[in-house]
Short mmCIF file of C-alpha atoms in Angstrom, two decimals:
data_model
loop_
_atom_site.label_atom_id
_atom_site.label_comp_id
_atom_site.label_asym_id
_atom_site.label_seq_id
_atom_site.Cartn_x
_atom_site.Cartn_y
_atom_site.Cartn_z
CA UNK G 77 26.13 3.77 -9.13
CA UNK G 78 27.34 0.95 -6.99
CA UNK G 79 24.37 -0.86 -5.31
CA UNK G 80 24.32 -0.78 -1.35
CA UNK G 81 22.33 -3.25 0.48
CA UNK G 82 19.88 -2.89 3.47
CA UNK G 83 18.63 -5.83 5.47
CA UNK G 84 16.48 -6.77 8.37
CA UNK G 85 17.64 -9.15 10.94
CA UNK G 86 16.27 -12.78 10.99
CA UNK G 87 17.25 -13.35 14.71
CA UNK G 88 14.85 -15.18 17.00
CA UNK G 89 13.62 -12.28 19.04
CA UNK G 90 12.74 -10.69 15.61
CA UNK G 91 10.81 -13.84 15.03
CA UNK G 92 9.11 -13.93 18.19
CA UNK G 93 7.65 -10.41 17.57
CA UNK G 94 5.51 -11.90 14.89
CA UNK G 95 4.68 -15.24 16.14
CA UNK G 96 0.98 -14.45 16.74
CA UNK G 97 -1.64 -14.03 13.81
CA UNK G 98 -1.49 -10.11 14.14
CA UNK G 99 0.16 -7.23 12.65
CA UNK G 100 1.80 -4.28 13.97
CA UNK G 101 4.45 -3.37 16.39
CA UNK G 102 4.46 -3.17 20.24
CA UNK G 103 7.49 -0.99 20.45
CA UNK G 104 8.52 -0.47 16.86
CA UNK G 105 10.34 -3.72 16.48
CA UNK G 106 12.06 -2.82 19.85
CA UNK G 107 13.12 -6.55 19.82
CA UNK G 108 14.73 -6.52 16.43
CA UNK G 109 18.24 -5.40 15.31
CA UNK G 110 18.58 -2.24 13.11
CA UNK G 111 19.03 -2.43 9.44
CA UNK G 112 22.65 -3.15 8.54
CA UNK G 113 23.99 -0.93 5.40
CA UNK G 114 26.24 -2.79 3.07
CA UNK G 115 28.77 -0.54 1.54
CA UNK G 116 32.63 -1.16 0.89
CA UNK G 117 34.97 -2.50 3.67
CA UNK G 118 38.25 -1.63 3.25
CA UNK G 119 40.63 -3.45 5.31
CA UNK G 120 44.47 -3.77 5.12
CA UNK G 121 45.51 -7.31 3.71
CA UNK G 122 47.49 -7.79 7.14
CA UNK G 123 43.99 -7.71 8.84
CA UNK G 124 41.78 -9.40 6.40
CA UNK G 125 41.78 -12.94 7.91
CA UNK G 126 41.05 -11.07 11.63
CA UNK G 127 38.29 -9.12 10.02
CA UNK G 128 36.47 -12.20 8.06
CA UNK G 129 36.88 -14.14 11.36
CA UNK G 130 35.08 -11.35 13.47
CA UNK G 131 32.39 -10.81 10.82
CA UNK G 132 31.77 -14.59 10.82
CA UNK G 133 31.51 -14.64 14.54
CA UNK G 134 29.10 -11.58 14.30
CA UNK G 135 27.08 -13.61 11.83
CA UNK G 136 26.73 -16.65 14.07
CA UNK G 137 25.89 -14.65 17.13
CA UNK G 138 23.12 -12.42 15.37
CA UNK G 139 22.21 -14.65 12.27
CA UNK G 140 21.79 -11.52 10.16
CA UNK G 141 20.95 -12.27 6.47
CA UNK G 142 23.69 -10.12 5.44
CA UNK G 143 26.85 -9.29 7.26
CA UNK G 144 28.98 -6.29 5.92
CA UNK G 145 29.62 -3.04 7.80
CA UNK G 146 29.13 0.44 6.83
CA UNK G 147 32.49 2.44 7.89
CA UNK G 148 35.83 2.15 9.24
CA UNK G 149 34.55 2.82 12.73
CA UNK G 150 32.04 -0.22 12.49
CA UNK G 151 34.44 -2.22 10.80
CA UNK G 152 37.12 -1.65 13.84
CA UNK G 153 34.52 -2.73 16.24
CA UNK G 154 34.65 -6.13 14.82
CA UNK G 155 38.53 -6.38 14.49
CA UNK G 156 39.65 -4.04 11.58
CA UNK G 157 42.18 -1.55 12.31
CA UNK G 158 43.31 0.21 9.20
CA UNK G 159 41.43 0.98 5.88
CA UNK G 160 42.24 0.20 2.15
CA UNK G 161 40.55 -0.42 -0.96
CA UNK G 162 38.92 -3.83 -0.86
CA UNK G 163 35.20 -4.88 -1.37
CA UNK G 164 33.53 -7.72 0.58
CA UNK G 165 31.16 -9.74 -1.47
CA UNK G 166 27.62 -10.49 -0.22
CA UNK G 167 27.39 -14.26 0.20
CA UNK G 168 23.79 -14.49 1.53
CA UNK G 169 20.52 -12.29 0.92
CA UNK G 170 16.65 -12.34 1.61
CA UNK G 171 15.15 -14.72 -0.96
CA UNK G 172 11.34 -14.37 -0.87
CA UNK G 173 9.19 -17.51 -1.74
CA UNK G 174 6.76 -17.61 -4.29
CA UNK G 175 3.38 -19.08 -3.93
CA UNK G 176 0.68 -19.15 -6.37
CA UNK G 177 -2.44 -17.58 -5.38
CA UNK G 178 -4.94 -20.39 -4.11
CA UNK G 179 -8.73 -20.60 -4.93
CA UNK G 180 -11.10 -19.35 -2.29
CA UNK G 181 -8.06 -18.08 0.06
CA UNK G 182 -8.61 -17.21 3.52
CA UNK G 183 -9.13 -13.23 4.37
CA UNK G 184 -10.19 -12.41 0.62
CA UNK G 185 -12.35 -9.25 0.84
CA UNK G 186 -15.12 -8.40 -1.41
CA UNK G 187 -14.17 -6.32 -4.43
CA UNK G 188 -10.74 -7.96 -4.78
CA UNK G 189 -11.07 -8.28 -8.49
CA UNK G 190 -10.94 -5.92 -11.54
CA UNK G 191 -14.11 -4.25 -12.18
CA UNK G 192 -13.98 -3.23 -15.55
CA UNK G 193 -17.10 -4.55 -17.32
CA UNK G 194 -16.21 -4.01 -20.83
CA UNK G 195 -18.42 -0.76 -21.65
CA UNK G 196 -17.23 2.58 -22.81
CA UNK G 197 -18.42 4.62 -19.98
CA UNK G 198 -15.56 6.67 -18.06
CA UNK G 199 -13.73 4.24 -15.73
CA UNK G 200 -10.65 3.89 -13.76
CA UNK G 201 -9.38 1.48 -11.25
CA UNK G 202 -6.30 2.04 -8.91
CA UNK G 203 -4.43 -0.21 -6.52
CA UNK G 204 -1.99 0.83 -3.68
CA UNK G 205 0.54 -1.48 -1.79
CA UNK G 206 2.90 -0.32 0.93
CA UNK G 207 5.65 -1.97 2.71
CA UNK G 208 7.13 -0.19 5.86
CA UNK G 209 10.48 -0.75 7.25
CA UNK G 210 10.48 0.62 10.81
CA UNK G 211 14.25 0.03 11.30
CA UNK G 212 14.94 2.52 8.74
CA UNK G 213 11.76 4.75 9.14
CA UNK G 214 11.33 4.49 5.42
CA UNK G 215 8.36 3.08 3.46
CA UNK G 216 7.66 2.14 -0.16
CA UNK G 217 4.25 2.97 -1.81
CA UNK G 218 3.53 1.24 -5.17
CA UNK G 219 0.52 2.72 -6.98
CA UNK G 220 -0.89 1.33 -10.29
CA UNK G 221 -3.73 2.50 -12.55
CA UNK G 222 -5.41 1.86 -15.59
CA UNK G 223 -7.97 4.44 -17.25
CA UNK G 224 -10.56 3.67 -19.95
CA UNK G 225 -9.46 0.26 -20.79
CA UNK G 226 -12.40 0.17 -23.32
CA UNK G 227 -9.89 1.82 -25.57
CA UNK G 228 -6.82 -0.02 -25.49
CA UNK G 229 -4.85 2.20 -27.41
CA UNK G 230 -4.99 6.28 -27.64
CA UNK G 231 -8.15 7.28 -29.09
CA UNK G 232 -8.75 8.02 -32.45
CA UNK G 233 -10.09 11.25 -33.66
CA UNK G 234 -13.34 9.16 -34.72
CA UNK G 235 -13.61 7.53 -31.30
CA UNK G 236 -13.53 10.85 -29.78
CA UNK G 237 -16.21 12.17 -31.55
CA UNK G 238 -18.24 9.07 -30.72
CA UNK G 239 -17.65 8.96 -27.08
CA UNK G 240 -16.01 12.41 -26.28
CA UNK G 241 -12.36 12.81 -25.11
CA UNK G 242 -10.93 10.37 -22.74
CA UNK G 243 -7.72 9.77 -21.06
CA UNK G 244 -6.39 6.19 -21.54
CA UNK G 245 -3.41 4.11 -20.33
CA UNK G 246 -1.64 2.43 -17.56
CA UNK G 247 0.42 4.03 -14.88
CA UNK G 248 3.04 2.63 -12.17
CA UNK G 249 4.19 5.00 -9.56
CA UNK G 250 6.25 4.57 -6.65
CA UNK G 251 6.85 6.74 -3.57
CA UNK G 252 10.09 5.22 -1.69
CA UNK G 253 12.99 5.77 0.66
CA UNK G 254 13.79 9.68 1.32
CA UNK G 255 10.39 10.52 -0.34
CA UNK G 256 11.99 9.76 -3.98
CA UNK G 257 9.73 9.06 -6.72
CA UNK G 258 9.41 7.34 -9.98
CA UNK G 259 6.61 6.98 -12.49
CA UNK G 260 6.23 5.14 -15.76
CA UNK G 261 3.11 5.68 -17.84
CA UNK G 262 1.91 4.43 -21.24
CA UNK G 263 -1.26 5.63 -22.84
CA UNK G 264 -1.83 1.98 -24.20
CA UNK G 265 -3.67 -0.65 -21.99
CA UNK G 266 -3.47 -3.64 -24.41
CA UNK G 267 -0.74 -5.31 -22.20
CA UNK G 268 -2.53 -4.69 -18.86
CA UNK G 269 -4.57 -7.65 -17.27
CA UNK G 270 -6.57 -8.00 -14.12
CA UNK G 271 -8.36 -11.07 -12.60
CA UNK G 272 -12.10 -10.68 -12.64
CA UNK G 273 -12.55 -11.94 -9.16
CA UNK G 274 -9.10 -11.82 -7.34
CA UNK G 275 -6.62 -9.33 -6.26
CA UNK G 276 -4.23 -10.12 -9.24
CA UNK G 277 -3.21 -7.66 -11.99
CA UNK G 278 -0.09 -6.99 -13.97
CA UNK G 279 1.30 -4.91 -17.04
CA UNK G 280 4.11 -5.12 -19.38
CA UNK G 281 5.58 -1.73 -20.55
CA UNK G 282 8.06 -3.27 -22.69
CA UNK G 283 8.21 -7.17 -23.27
CA UNK G 284 11.41 -9.18 -23.72
CA UNK G 285 12.67 -9.50 -27.20
CA UNK G 286 10.50 -12.15 -29.18
CA UNK G 287 8.48 -12.76 -25.84
CA UNK G 288 4.63 -12.77 -25.70
CA UNK G 289 3.37 -10.39 -22.79
CA UNK G 290 1.76 -12.41 -19.98
CA UNK G 291 -2.09 -11.99 -19.37
CA UNK G 292 -2.26 -13.85 -16.07
CA UNK G 293 -0.17 -14.46 -12.97
CA UNK G 294 2.99 -16.70 -13.93
CA UNK G 295 6.08 -17.61 -11.81
CA UNK G 296 8.83 -15.22 -11.17
CA UNK G 297 11.32 -16.79 -13.44
CA UNK G 298 9.01 -16.94 -16.35
CA UNK G 299 7.87 -13.25 -15.73
CA UNK G 300 11.41 -12.17 -15.87
CA UNK G 301 11.90 -14.04 -19.07
CA UNK G 302 8.74 -12.41 -20.85
CA UNK G 303 8.90 -8.76 -19.18
CA UNK G 304 11.68 -6.34 -19.58
CA UNK G 305 9.66 -3.53 -17.95
CA UNK G 306 6.56 -3.99 -16.02
CA UNK G 307 4.99 -5.57 -12.86
CA UNK G 308 2.59 -8.19 -11.64
CA UNK G 309 0.95 -8.36 -8.22
CA UNK G 310 -1.11 -10.95 -6.26
CA UNK G 311 -2.19 -11.15 -2.58
CA UNK G 312 0.81 -13.21 -1.94
CA UNK G 313 3.63 -11.88 -4.67
CA UNK G 314 4.76 -8.73 -5.99
CA UNK G 315 7.55 -8.08 -8.39
CA UNK G 316 8.66 -6.02 -11.24
CA UNK G 317 10.98 -3.29 -12.96
CA UNK G 318 10.07 0.30 -14.08
CA UNK G 319 12.08 3.06 -15.51
CA UNK G 320 11.27 6.71 -14.93
CA UNK G 321 9.78 8.11 -18.17
CA UNK G 322 11.11 11.71 -17.52
CA UNK G 323 7.62 13.49 -17.15
CA UNK G 324 8.30 14.45 -13.44
CA UNK G 325 10.26 17.65 -12.65
CA UNK G 326 9.11 18.51 -9.29
CA UNK G 327 10.52 16.05 -6.99
CA UNK G 328 13.52 14.10 -6.56
CA UNK G 329 13.40 11.08 -8.86
CA UNK G 330 14.90 7.61 -9.31
CA UNK G 331 15.84 6.32 -12.62
CA UNK G 332 14.90 2.86 -12.01
CA UNK G 333 13.20 0.55 -9.38
CA UNK G 334 13.17 -3.30 -9.18
CA UNK G 335 11.46 -5.34 -6.55
CA UNK G 336 10.49 -8.91 -5.58
CA UNK G 337 8.68 -9.94 -2.25
CA UNK G 338 6.41 -12.10 -0.89
CA UNK G 339 3.48 -11.30 1.32
CA UNK G 340 1.45 -13.26 3.95
CA UNK G 341 -1.87 -11.48 4.66
CA UNK G 342 -2.89 -10.99 8.46
CA UNK G 343 -5.77 -8.92 8.25
CA UNK G 344 -8.32 -8.26 5.57
CA UNK G 345 -11.34 -5.96 6.57
CA UNK G 346 -12.92 -7.49 9.29
CA UNK G 347 -12.65 -9.92 12.19
CA UNK G 348 -10.01 -12.53 11.56
CA UNK G 349 -12.11 -15.45 12.36
CA UNK G 350 -15.20 -13.70 10.41
CA UNK G 351 -16.22 -13.39 6.77
CA UNK G 352 -14.62 -10.26 5.35
CA UNK G 353 -16.27 -6.99 4.82
CA UNK G 354 -16.96 -4.70 2.00
CA UNK G 355 -15.40 -1.30 3.00
CA UNK G 356 -18.25 0.73 1.85
CA UNK G 357 -20.94 -1.81 2.60
CA UNK G 358 -22.96 -4.29 0.51
CA UNK G 359 -24.18 -1.15 -1.77
CA UNK G 360 -20.93 -1.03 -3.27
CA UNK G 361 -21.72 -3.71 -5.45
CA UNK G 362 -23.97 -1.55 -7.30
CA UNK G 363 -23.28 1.95 -8.94
CA UNK G 364 -24.87 4.06 -6.15
CA UNK G 365 -21.75 5.99 -4.85
CA UNK G 366 -18.47 6.48 -6.83
CA UNK G 367 -15.69 6.07 -6.73
CA UNK G 368 -15.73 3.01 -4.82
CA UNK G 369 -13.10 2.06 -2.41
CA UNK G 370 -11.81 -1.35 -0.71
CA UNK G 371 -9.22 -2.01 1.81
CA UNK G 372 -7.74 -5.59 0.48
CA UNK G 373 -5.38 -6.12 3.31
CA UNK G 374 -5.24 -3.93 6.31
CA UNK G 375 -2.12 -5.58 7.56
CA UNK G 376 0.22 -8.25 6.30
CA UNK G 377 4.00 -9.50 6.60
CA UNK G 378 6.24 -9.19 3.68
CA UNK G 379 9.54 -10.44 2.71
CA UNK G 380 11.89 -9.64 -0.12
CA UNK G 381 13.88 -7.01 -1.41
CA UNK G 382 13.67 -3.70 -3.19
CA UNK G 383 16.37 -2.08 -5.18
CA UNK G 384 15.93 1.74 -5.22
CA UNK G 385 18.25 4.56 -6.20
CA UNK G 386 21.43 2.59 -6.14
CA UNK G 387 20.52 0.79 -2.85
CA UNK G 388 19.00 -2.70 -2.12
CA UNK G 389 16.66 -2.84 1.01
CA UNK G 390 15.95 -6.39 2.06
CA UNK G 391 13.24 -7.08 4.63
CA UNK G 392 11.76 -10.00 6.50
CA UNK G 393 8.13 -9.70 8.13
CA UNK G 394 7.82 -6.20 7.22
CA UNK G 395 4.36 -4.53 7.78
CA UNK G 396 2.45 -4.15 4.56
CA UNK G 397 -1.01 -3.04 3.29
CA UNK G 398 -3.06 -2.62 0.14
CA UNK G 399 -6.20 -0.92 -0.82
CA UNK G 400 -8.06 0.06 -4.36
CA UNK G 401 -10.26 2.42 -5.89
CA UNK G 402 -12.68 2.23 -8.94
CA UNK G 403 -15.13 3.99 -10.84
CA UNK G 404 -15.54 7.28 -12.89
CA UNK G 405 -13.06 9.20 -11.27
CA UNK G 406 -11.45 10.12 -7.87
CA UNK G 407 -13.28 12.11 -5.29
CA UNK G 408 -13.54 15.97 -5.81
CA UNK G 409 -11.48 16.24 -2.67
CA UNK G 410 -10.22 13.72 -0.04
CA UNK G 411 -7.92 12.92 2.90
CA UNK G 412 -6.37 9.53 4.17
CA UNK G 413 -4.52 8.12 7.00
CA UNK G 414 -2.92 4.79 7.30
CA UNK G 415 -0.44 3.11 9.62
CA UNK G 416 0.77 -0.43 10.83
CA UNK G 417 3.73 0.86 12.77
CA UNK G 418 2.93 1.79 16.43
CA UNK G 419 4.69 2.27 19.69
CA UNK G 420 3.08 1.97 23.13
CA UNK G 421 0.58 -0.89 22.81
CA UNK G 422 0.41 -4.28 24.26
CA UNK G 423 -0.93 -5.54 21.14
CA UNK G 424 -0.71 -5.17 17.46
CA UNK G 425 -2.38 -2.50 15.59
CA UNK G 426 -3.58 -1.49 12.02
CA UNK G 427 -5.21 1.53 10.95
CA UNK G 428 -6.96 3.20 8.02
CA UNK G 429 -9.08 6.19 8.19
CA UNK G 430 -10.22 8.50 5.18
CA UNK G 431 -12.87 10.78 3.94
CA UNK G 432 -13.79 12.21 0.55
CA UNK G 433 -16.40 14.43 -1.11
CA UNK G 434 -18.29 12.09 -3.65
CA UNK G 435 -20.40 12.43 -6.31
CA UNK G 436 -23.92 10.93 -5.90
CA UNK G 437 -25.47 8.89 -8.75
CA UNK G 438 -27.58 11.10 -11.19
CA UNK G 439 -27.42 13.60 -13.60
CA UNK G 440 -27.05 16.63 -11.12
CA UNK G 441 -24.05 17.60 -9.43
CA UNK G 442 -24.57 16.51 -5.86
CA UNK G 443 -22.01 15.62 -3.57
CA UNK G 444 -21.82 14.23 0.00
CA UNK G 445 -19.09 14.15 2.84
CA UNK G 446 -18.08 10.38 3.35
CA UNK G 447 -15.76 9.22 5.90
CA UNK G 448 -14.73 6.34 7.93
CA UNK G 449 -12.15 4.73 10.79
CA UNK G 450 -11.23 1.30 10.69
CA UNK G 451 -8.89 -0.27 13.42
CA UNK G 452 -7.57 -4.14 13.65
CA UNK G 453 -6.23 -4.72 17.07
CA UNK G 454 -5.71 -8.28 18.59
CA UNK G 455 -7.66 -9.78 15.82
CA UNK G 456 -10.60 -7.63 16.33
CA UNK G 457 -12.12 -5.16 13.83
CA UNK G 458 -13.22 -2.03 15.24
CA UNK G 459 -15.61 -0.18 12.41
CA UNK G 460 -16.62 3.37 12.54
CA UNK G 461 -18.56 4.17 9.56
CA UNK G 462 -21.66 6.64 8.85
CA UNK G 463 -24.26 3.61 8.96
CA UNK G 464 -23.49 2.49 12.41
CA UNK G 465 -22.49 6.09 14.04
CA UNK G 466 -20.95 9.47 13.47
CA UNK G 467 -17.47 10.62 12.00
CA UNK G 468 -16.20 13.82 12.52
CA UNK G 469 -13.26 15.36 10.86
CA UNK G 470 -11.08 18.72 10.76
CA UNK G 471 -8.46 18.41 8.05
CA UNK G 472 -5.76 21.28 7.23
CA UNK G 473 -4.79 22.04 3.85
CA UNK G 474 -1.54 20.20 4.99
CA UNK G 475 -0.02 19.13 8.21
CA UNK G 476 -2.70 18.36 10.48
CA UNK G 477 -5.31 15.63 10.45
CA UNK G 478 -7.98 15.04 13.38
CA UNK G 479 -10.50 12.61 13.08
CA UNK G 480 -13.23 11.21 15.52
CA UNK G 481 -16.05 8.84 15.69
CA UNK G 482 -18.29 6.85 17.71
CA UNK G 483 -20.78 3.86 17.44
CA UNK G 484 -22.95 2.08 19.79
CA UNK G 485 -20.22 0.48 21.52
CA UNK G 486 -16.89 2.49 21.16
CA UNK G 487 -15.38 5.91 20.78
CA UNK G 488 -12.16 6.72 18.81
CA UNK G 489 -10.02 9.63 18.42
CA UNK G 490 -6.74 10.02 16.13
CA UNK G 491 -4.50 13.05 15.47
CA UNK G 492 -1.81 13.20 12.95
CA UNK G 493 0.69 15.76 11.98
CA UNK G 494 3.75 16.41 9.90
CA UNK G 495 6.59 18.99 9.42
CA UNK G 496 7.37 17.28 6.33
CA UNK G 497 6.52 19.15 2.88
CA UNK G 498 5.13 15.95 1.47
CA UNK G 499 5.46 14.68 -2.14
CA UNK G 500 2.90 15.37 -4.91
CA UNK G 501 1.67 12.16 -6.62
CA UNK G 502 -0.59 11.53 -9.59
CA UNK G 503 -4.03 10.03 -9.55
CA UNK G 504 -6.68 9.33 -12.40
CA UNK G 505 -8.67 12.74 -13.19
CA UNK G 506 -11.49 13.40 -15.35
CA UNK G 507 -9.88 16.52 -16.50
CA UNK G 508 -6.21 15.69 -17.18
CA UNK G 509 -6.08 11.87 -16.88
CA UNK G 510 -2.96 10.68 -14.68
CA UNK G 511 -1.84 13.87 -13.26
CA UNK G 512 -0.45 15.44 -10.18
CA UNK G 513 -3.55 15.46 -7.66
CA UNK G 514 -2.56 14.55 -4.20
CA UNK G 515 0.34 15.08 -1.62
CA UNK G 516 1.43 12.36 0.59
CA UNK G 517 4.12 11.63 3.17
CA UNK G 518 4.80 8.39 5.18
CA UNK G 519 6.68 10.54 8.08
CA UNK G 520 3.52 11.60 9.92
CA UNK G 521 3.38 11.59 13.67
CA UNK G 522 0.00 10.16 14.94
CA UNK G 523 -1.73 9.33 18.16
CA UNK G 524 -4.54 6.89 18.23
CA UNK G 525 -7.02 6.43 21.06
CA UNK G 526 -9.74 3.87 21.36
CA UNK G 527 -12.33 3.63 24.24
CA UNK G 528 -15.50 1.62 25.05
CA UNK G 529 -18.59 3.64 25.10
CA UNK G 530 -20.54 4.15 28.18
CA UNK G 531 -24.35 3.99 27.93
CA UNK G 532 -24.71 7.88 28.49
CA UNK G 533 -22.22 8.40 25.41
CA UNK G 534 -19.18 9.29 27.47
CA UNK G 535 -15.74 7.56 27.33
CA UNK G 536 -15.45 4.32 29.36
CA UNK G 537 -12.40 1.92 29.41
CA UNK G 538 -9.58 2.74 27.45
CA UNK G 539 -8.53 -0.04 25.06
CA UNK G 540 -5.72 1.63 22.98
CA UNK G 541 -3.39 4.70 23.29
CA UNK G 542 -0.56 4.28 20.64
CA UNK G 543 1.71 6.49 18.74
CA UNK G 544 3.76 6.20 15.59
CA UNK G 545 6.26 8.49 13.65
CA UNK G 546 5.56 6.54 10.40
CA UNK G 547 2.08 7.41 9.49
CA UNK G 548 1.00 7.61 5.85
CA UNK G 549 -0.86 10.81 5.37
CA UNK G 550 -2.37 12.46 2.23
CA UNK G 551 -4.90 14.99 0.99
CA UNK G 552 -6.03 15.28 -2.53
CA UNK G 553 -8.23 17.13 -5.00
CA UNK G 554 -9.51 20.48 -3.93
CA UNK G 555 -9.81 23.22 -3.48
CA UNK G 556 -8.12 23.51 -0.24
CA UNK G 557 -8.53 27.05 0.47
CA UNK G 558 -8.76 26.61 4.54
CA UNK G 559 -9.42 23.76 6.70
CA UNK G 560 -12.00 21.16 5.81
CA UNK G 561 -14.50 20.58 8.67
CA UNK G 562 -17.18 17.88 8.41
CA UNK G 563 -19.55 15.45 9.92
CA UNK G 564 -20.83 12.15 8.01
CA UNK G 565 -23.79 10.29 9.17
CA UNK G 566 -26.29 8.46 7.05
CA UNK G 567 -30.01 8.90 6.47
CA UNK G 568 -32.09 6.48 8.66
CA UNK G 569 -33.40 4.37 5.73
CA UNK G 570 -30.07 4.03 4.16
CA UNK G 571 -28.45 3.25 7.56
CA UNK G 572 -31.18 0.43 8.05
CA UNK G 573 -30.42 -1.02 4.64
CA UNK G 574 -26.82 -1.03 4.96
CA UNK G 575 -26.96 -2.71 8.64
CA UNK G 576 -28.78 -5.61 7.06
CA UNK G 577 -26.40 -8.44 6.94
CA UNK G 578 -26.57 -9.14 2.91
CA UNK G 579 -24.28 -11.60 1.66
CA UNK G 580 -23.97 -10.09 -1.85
CA UNK G 581 -21.34 -12.57 -3.03
CA UNK G 582 -23.22 -15.56 -1.82
CA UNK G 583 -26.42 -14.16 -3.68
CA UNK G 584 -24.42 -13.91 -6.93
CA UNK G 585 -22.73 -17.28 -6.08
CA UNK G 586 -26.15 -18.87 -6.92
CA UNK G 587 -26.15 -17.50 -10.30
CA UNK G 588 -22.38 -17.03 -11.21
CA UNK G 589 -23.00 -15.68 -14.52
CA UNK G 590 -24.94 -12.71 -13.17
CA UNK G 591 -21.92 -11.86 -10.64
CA UNK G 592 -20.53 -8.51 -11.65
CA UNK G 593 -16.82 -8.22 -12.31
CA UNK G 594 -14.45 -7.41 -9.35
CA UNK G 595 -16.86 -8.67 -6.60
#
């Protein structure tokens, strides 16, 4: 299949939309030009000169990165009148700029690193990176996971007798344009690596001939020389190539995917000018609740390209997001809402909301509801968590998410719906390893409202009222026999403890050798 191309405009009004250090969209990139699809343009030889002159003029006027047109009708608009088989070559494309990850970077959140401690306990860690392209109403969601890395190859019979049966390996999944999907998996993790204290990881499914797989961040050119199939990702850079392994027969798949893009983080998890926060509070540094969860970048701007199903998507300053999970296994049941693309506000917005039925530490099978809402708006972080207020939710098995919350100063309400059937994705499970466990869509309709809270608990001044048709929505685990209604709050003693401003990183910084992995 021939490769087609998609590109975002780089005109001055587009850049102006992102001039401030904030993320989100006032009017869904209302100031930017729509994506141009690059396909064959067939022009009669007698009209070639006129077509190229018109294309050149069009390029100078709008300054796009790519300047071919999709069809005969569009070609006529710039001076072509007849059609013939002839292909126009792409002479420019978006080229992302690689920067190595600096030490002590701004906006680094706690728990950015790889949490594996070398023990043989049941353990997984998973990472999620999303890029949204509003002009196309398409998103790309990259998901990586490692399971039981203490066993770097599939367990032997003797190891299973010693430790019990475990699932091992590394997986890479992408949910991409048009809800198509790709997955590559290996039951060996000896070519996987992760930084102990920074958001850096990678894996080589297949190394280049006579090349040693990398075990740290390396420049893009060197990566391509060493890795045939695999990936590497940092807070500032993401690249890879994977090939579908044929294990998926329930959704439309693509055979291969390749990508390279840079990212400029805008929001971590907290106020822009403040120290970034642990999503689950400072107790997340200890094995009290599992699994753990951290939003690493609630909003960023990414520039680069993704080759997907024979097409190439190019983008500049596209809204992006990243998060991670780690622990013994995913929650028994969960929901999730995330969005960086909004319409109707006078500022920029990034939203994450989620909840789950998670296991409490101990030998007994005790579970609790946990949920939160986090909003970044105009550089300010609005946090709604069980230890500073109450979070209510009502989640259908599919199609409807309603979450509301309040703390001492604000109230929030969000409602999301979708008619999209959703795509089944995999997640690490205790029972079956990396197996189908959740359903997602990036075509959700969402309304988000935020108010100041009056002294009597009623709604005061409205701060935010925005909508989107590009919300990422998910339900997972189960059983989902009917609508899940819940309310989360924290016992007073735990709430008081979590509200103590404990700088866990600072404390361990005094004795670096005792600092746990991942923190």
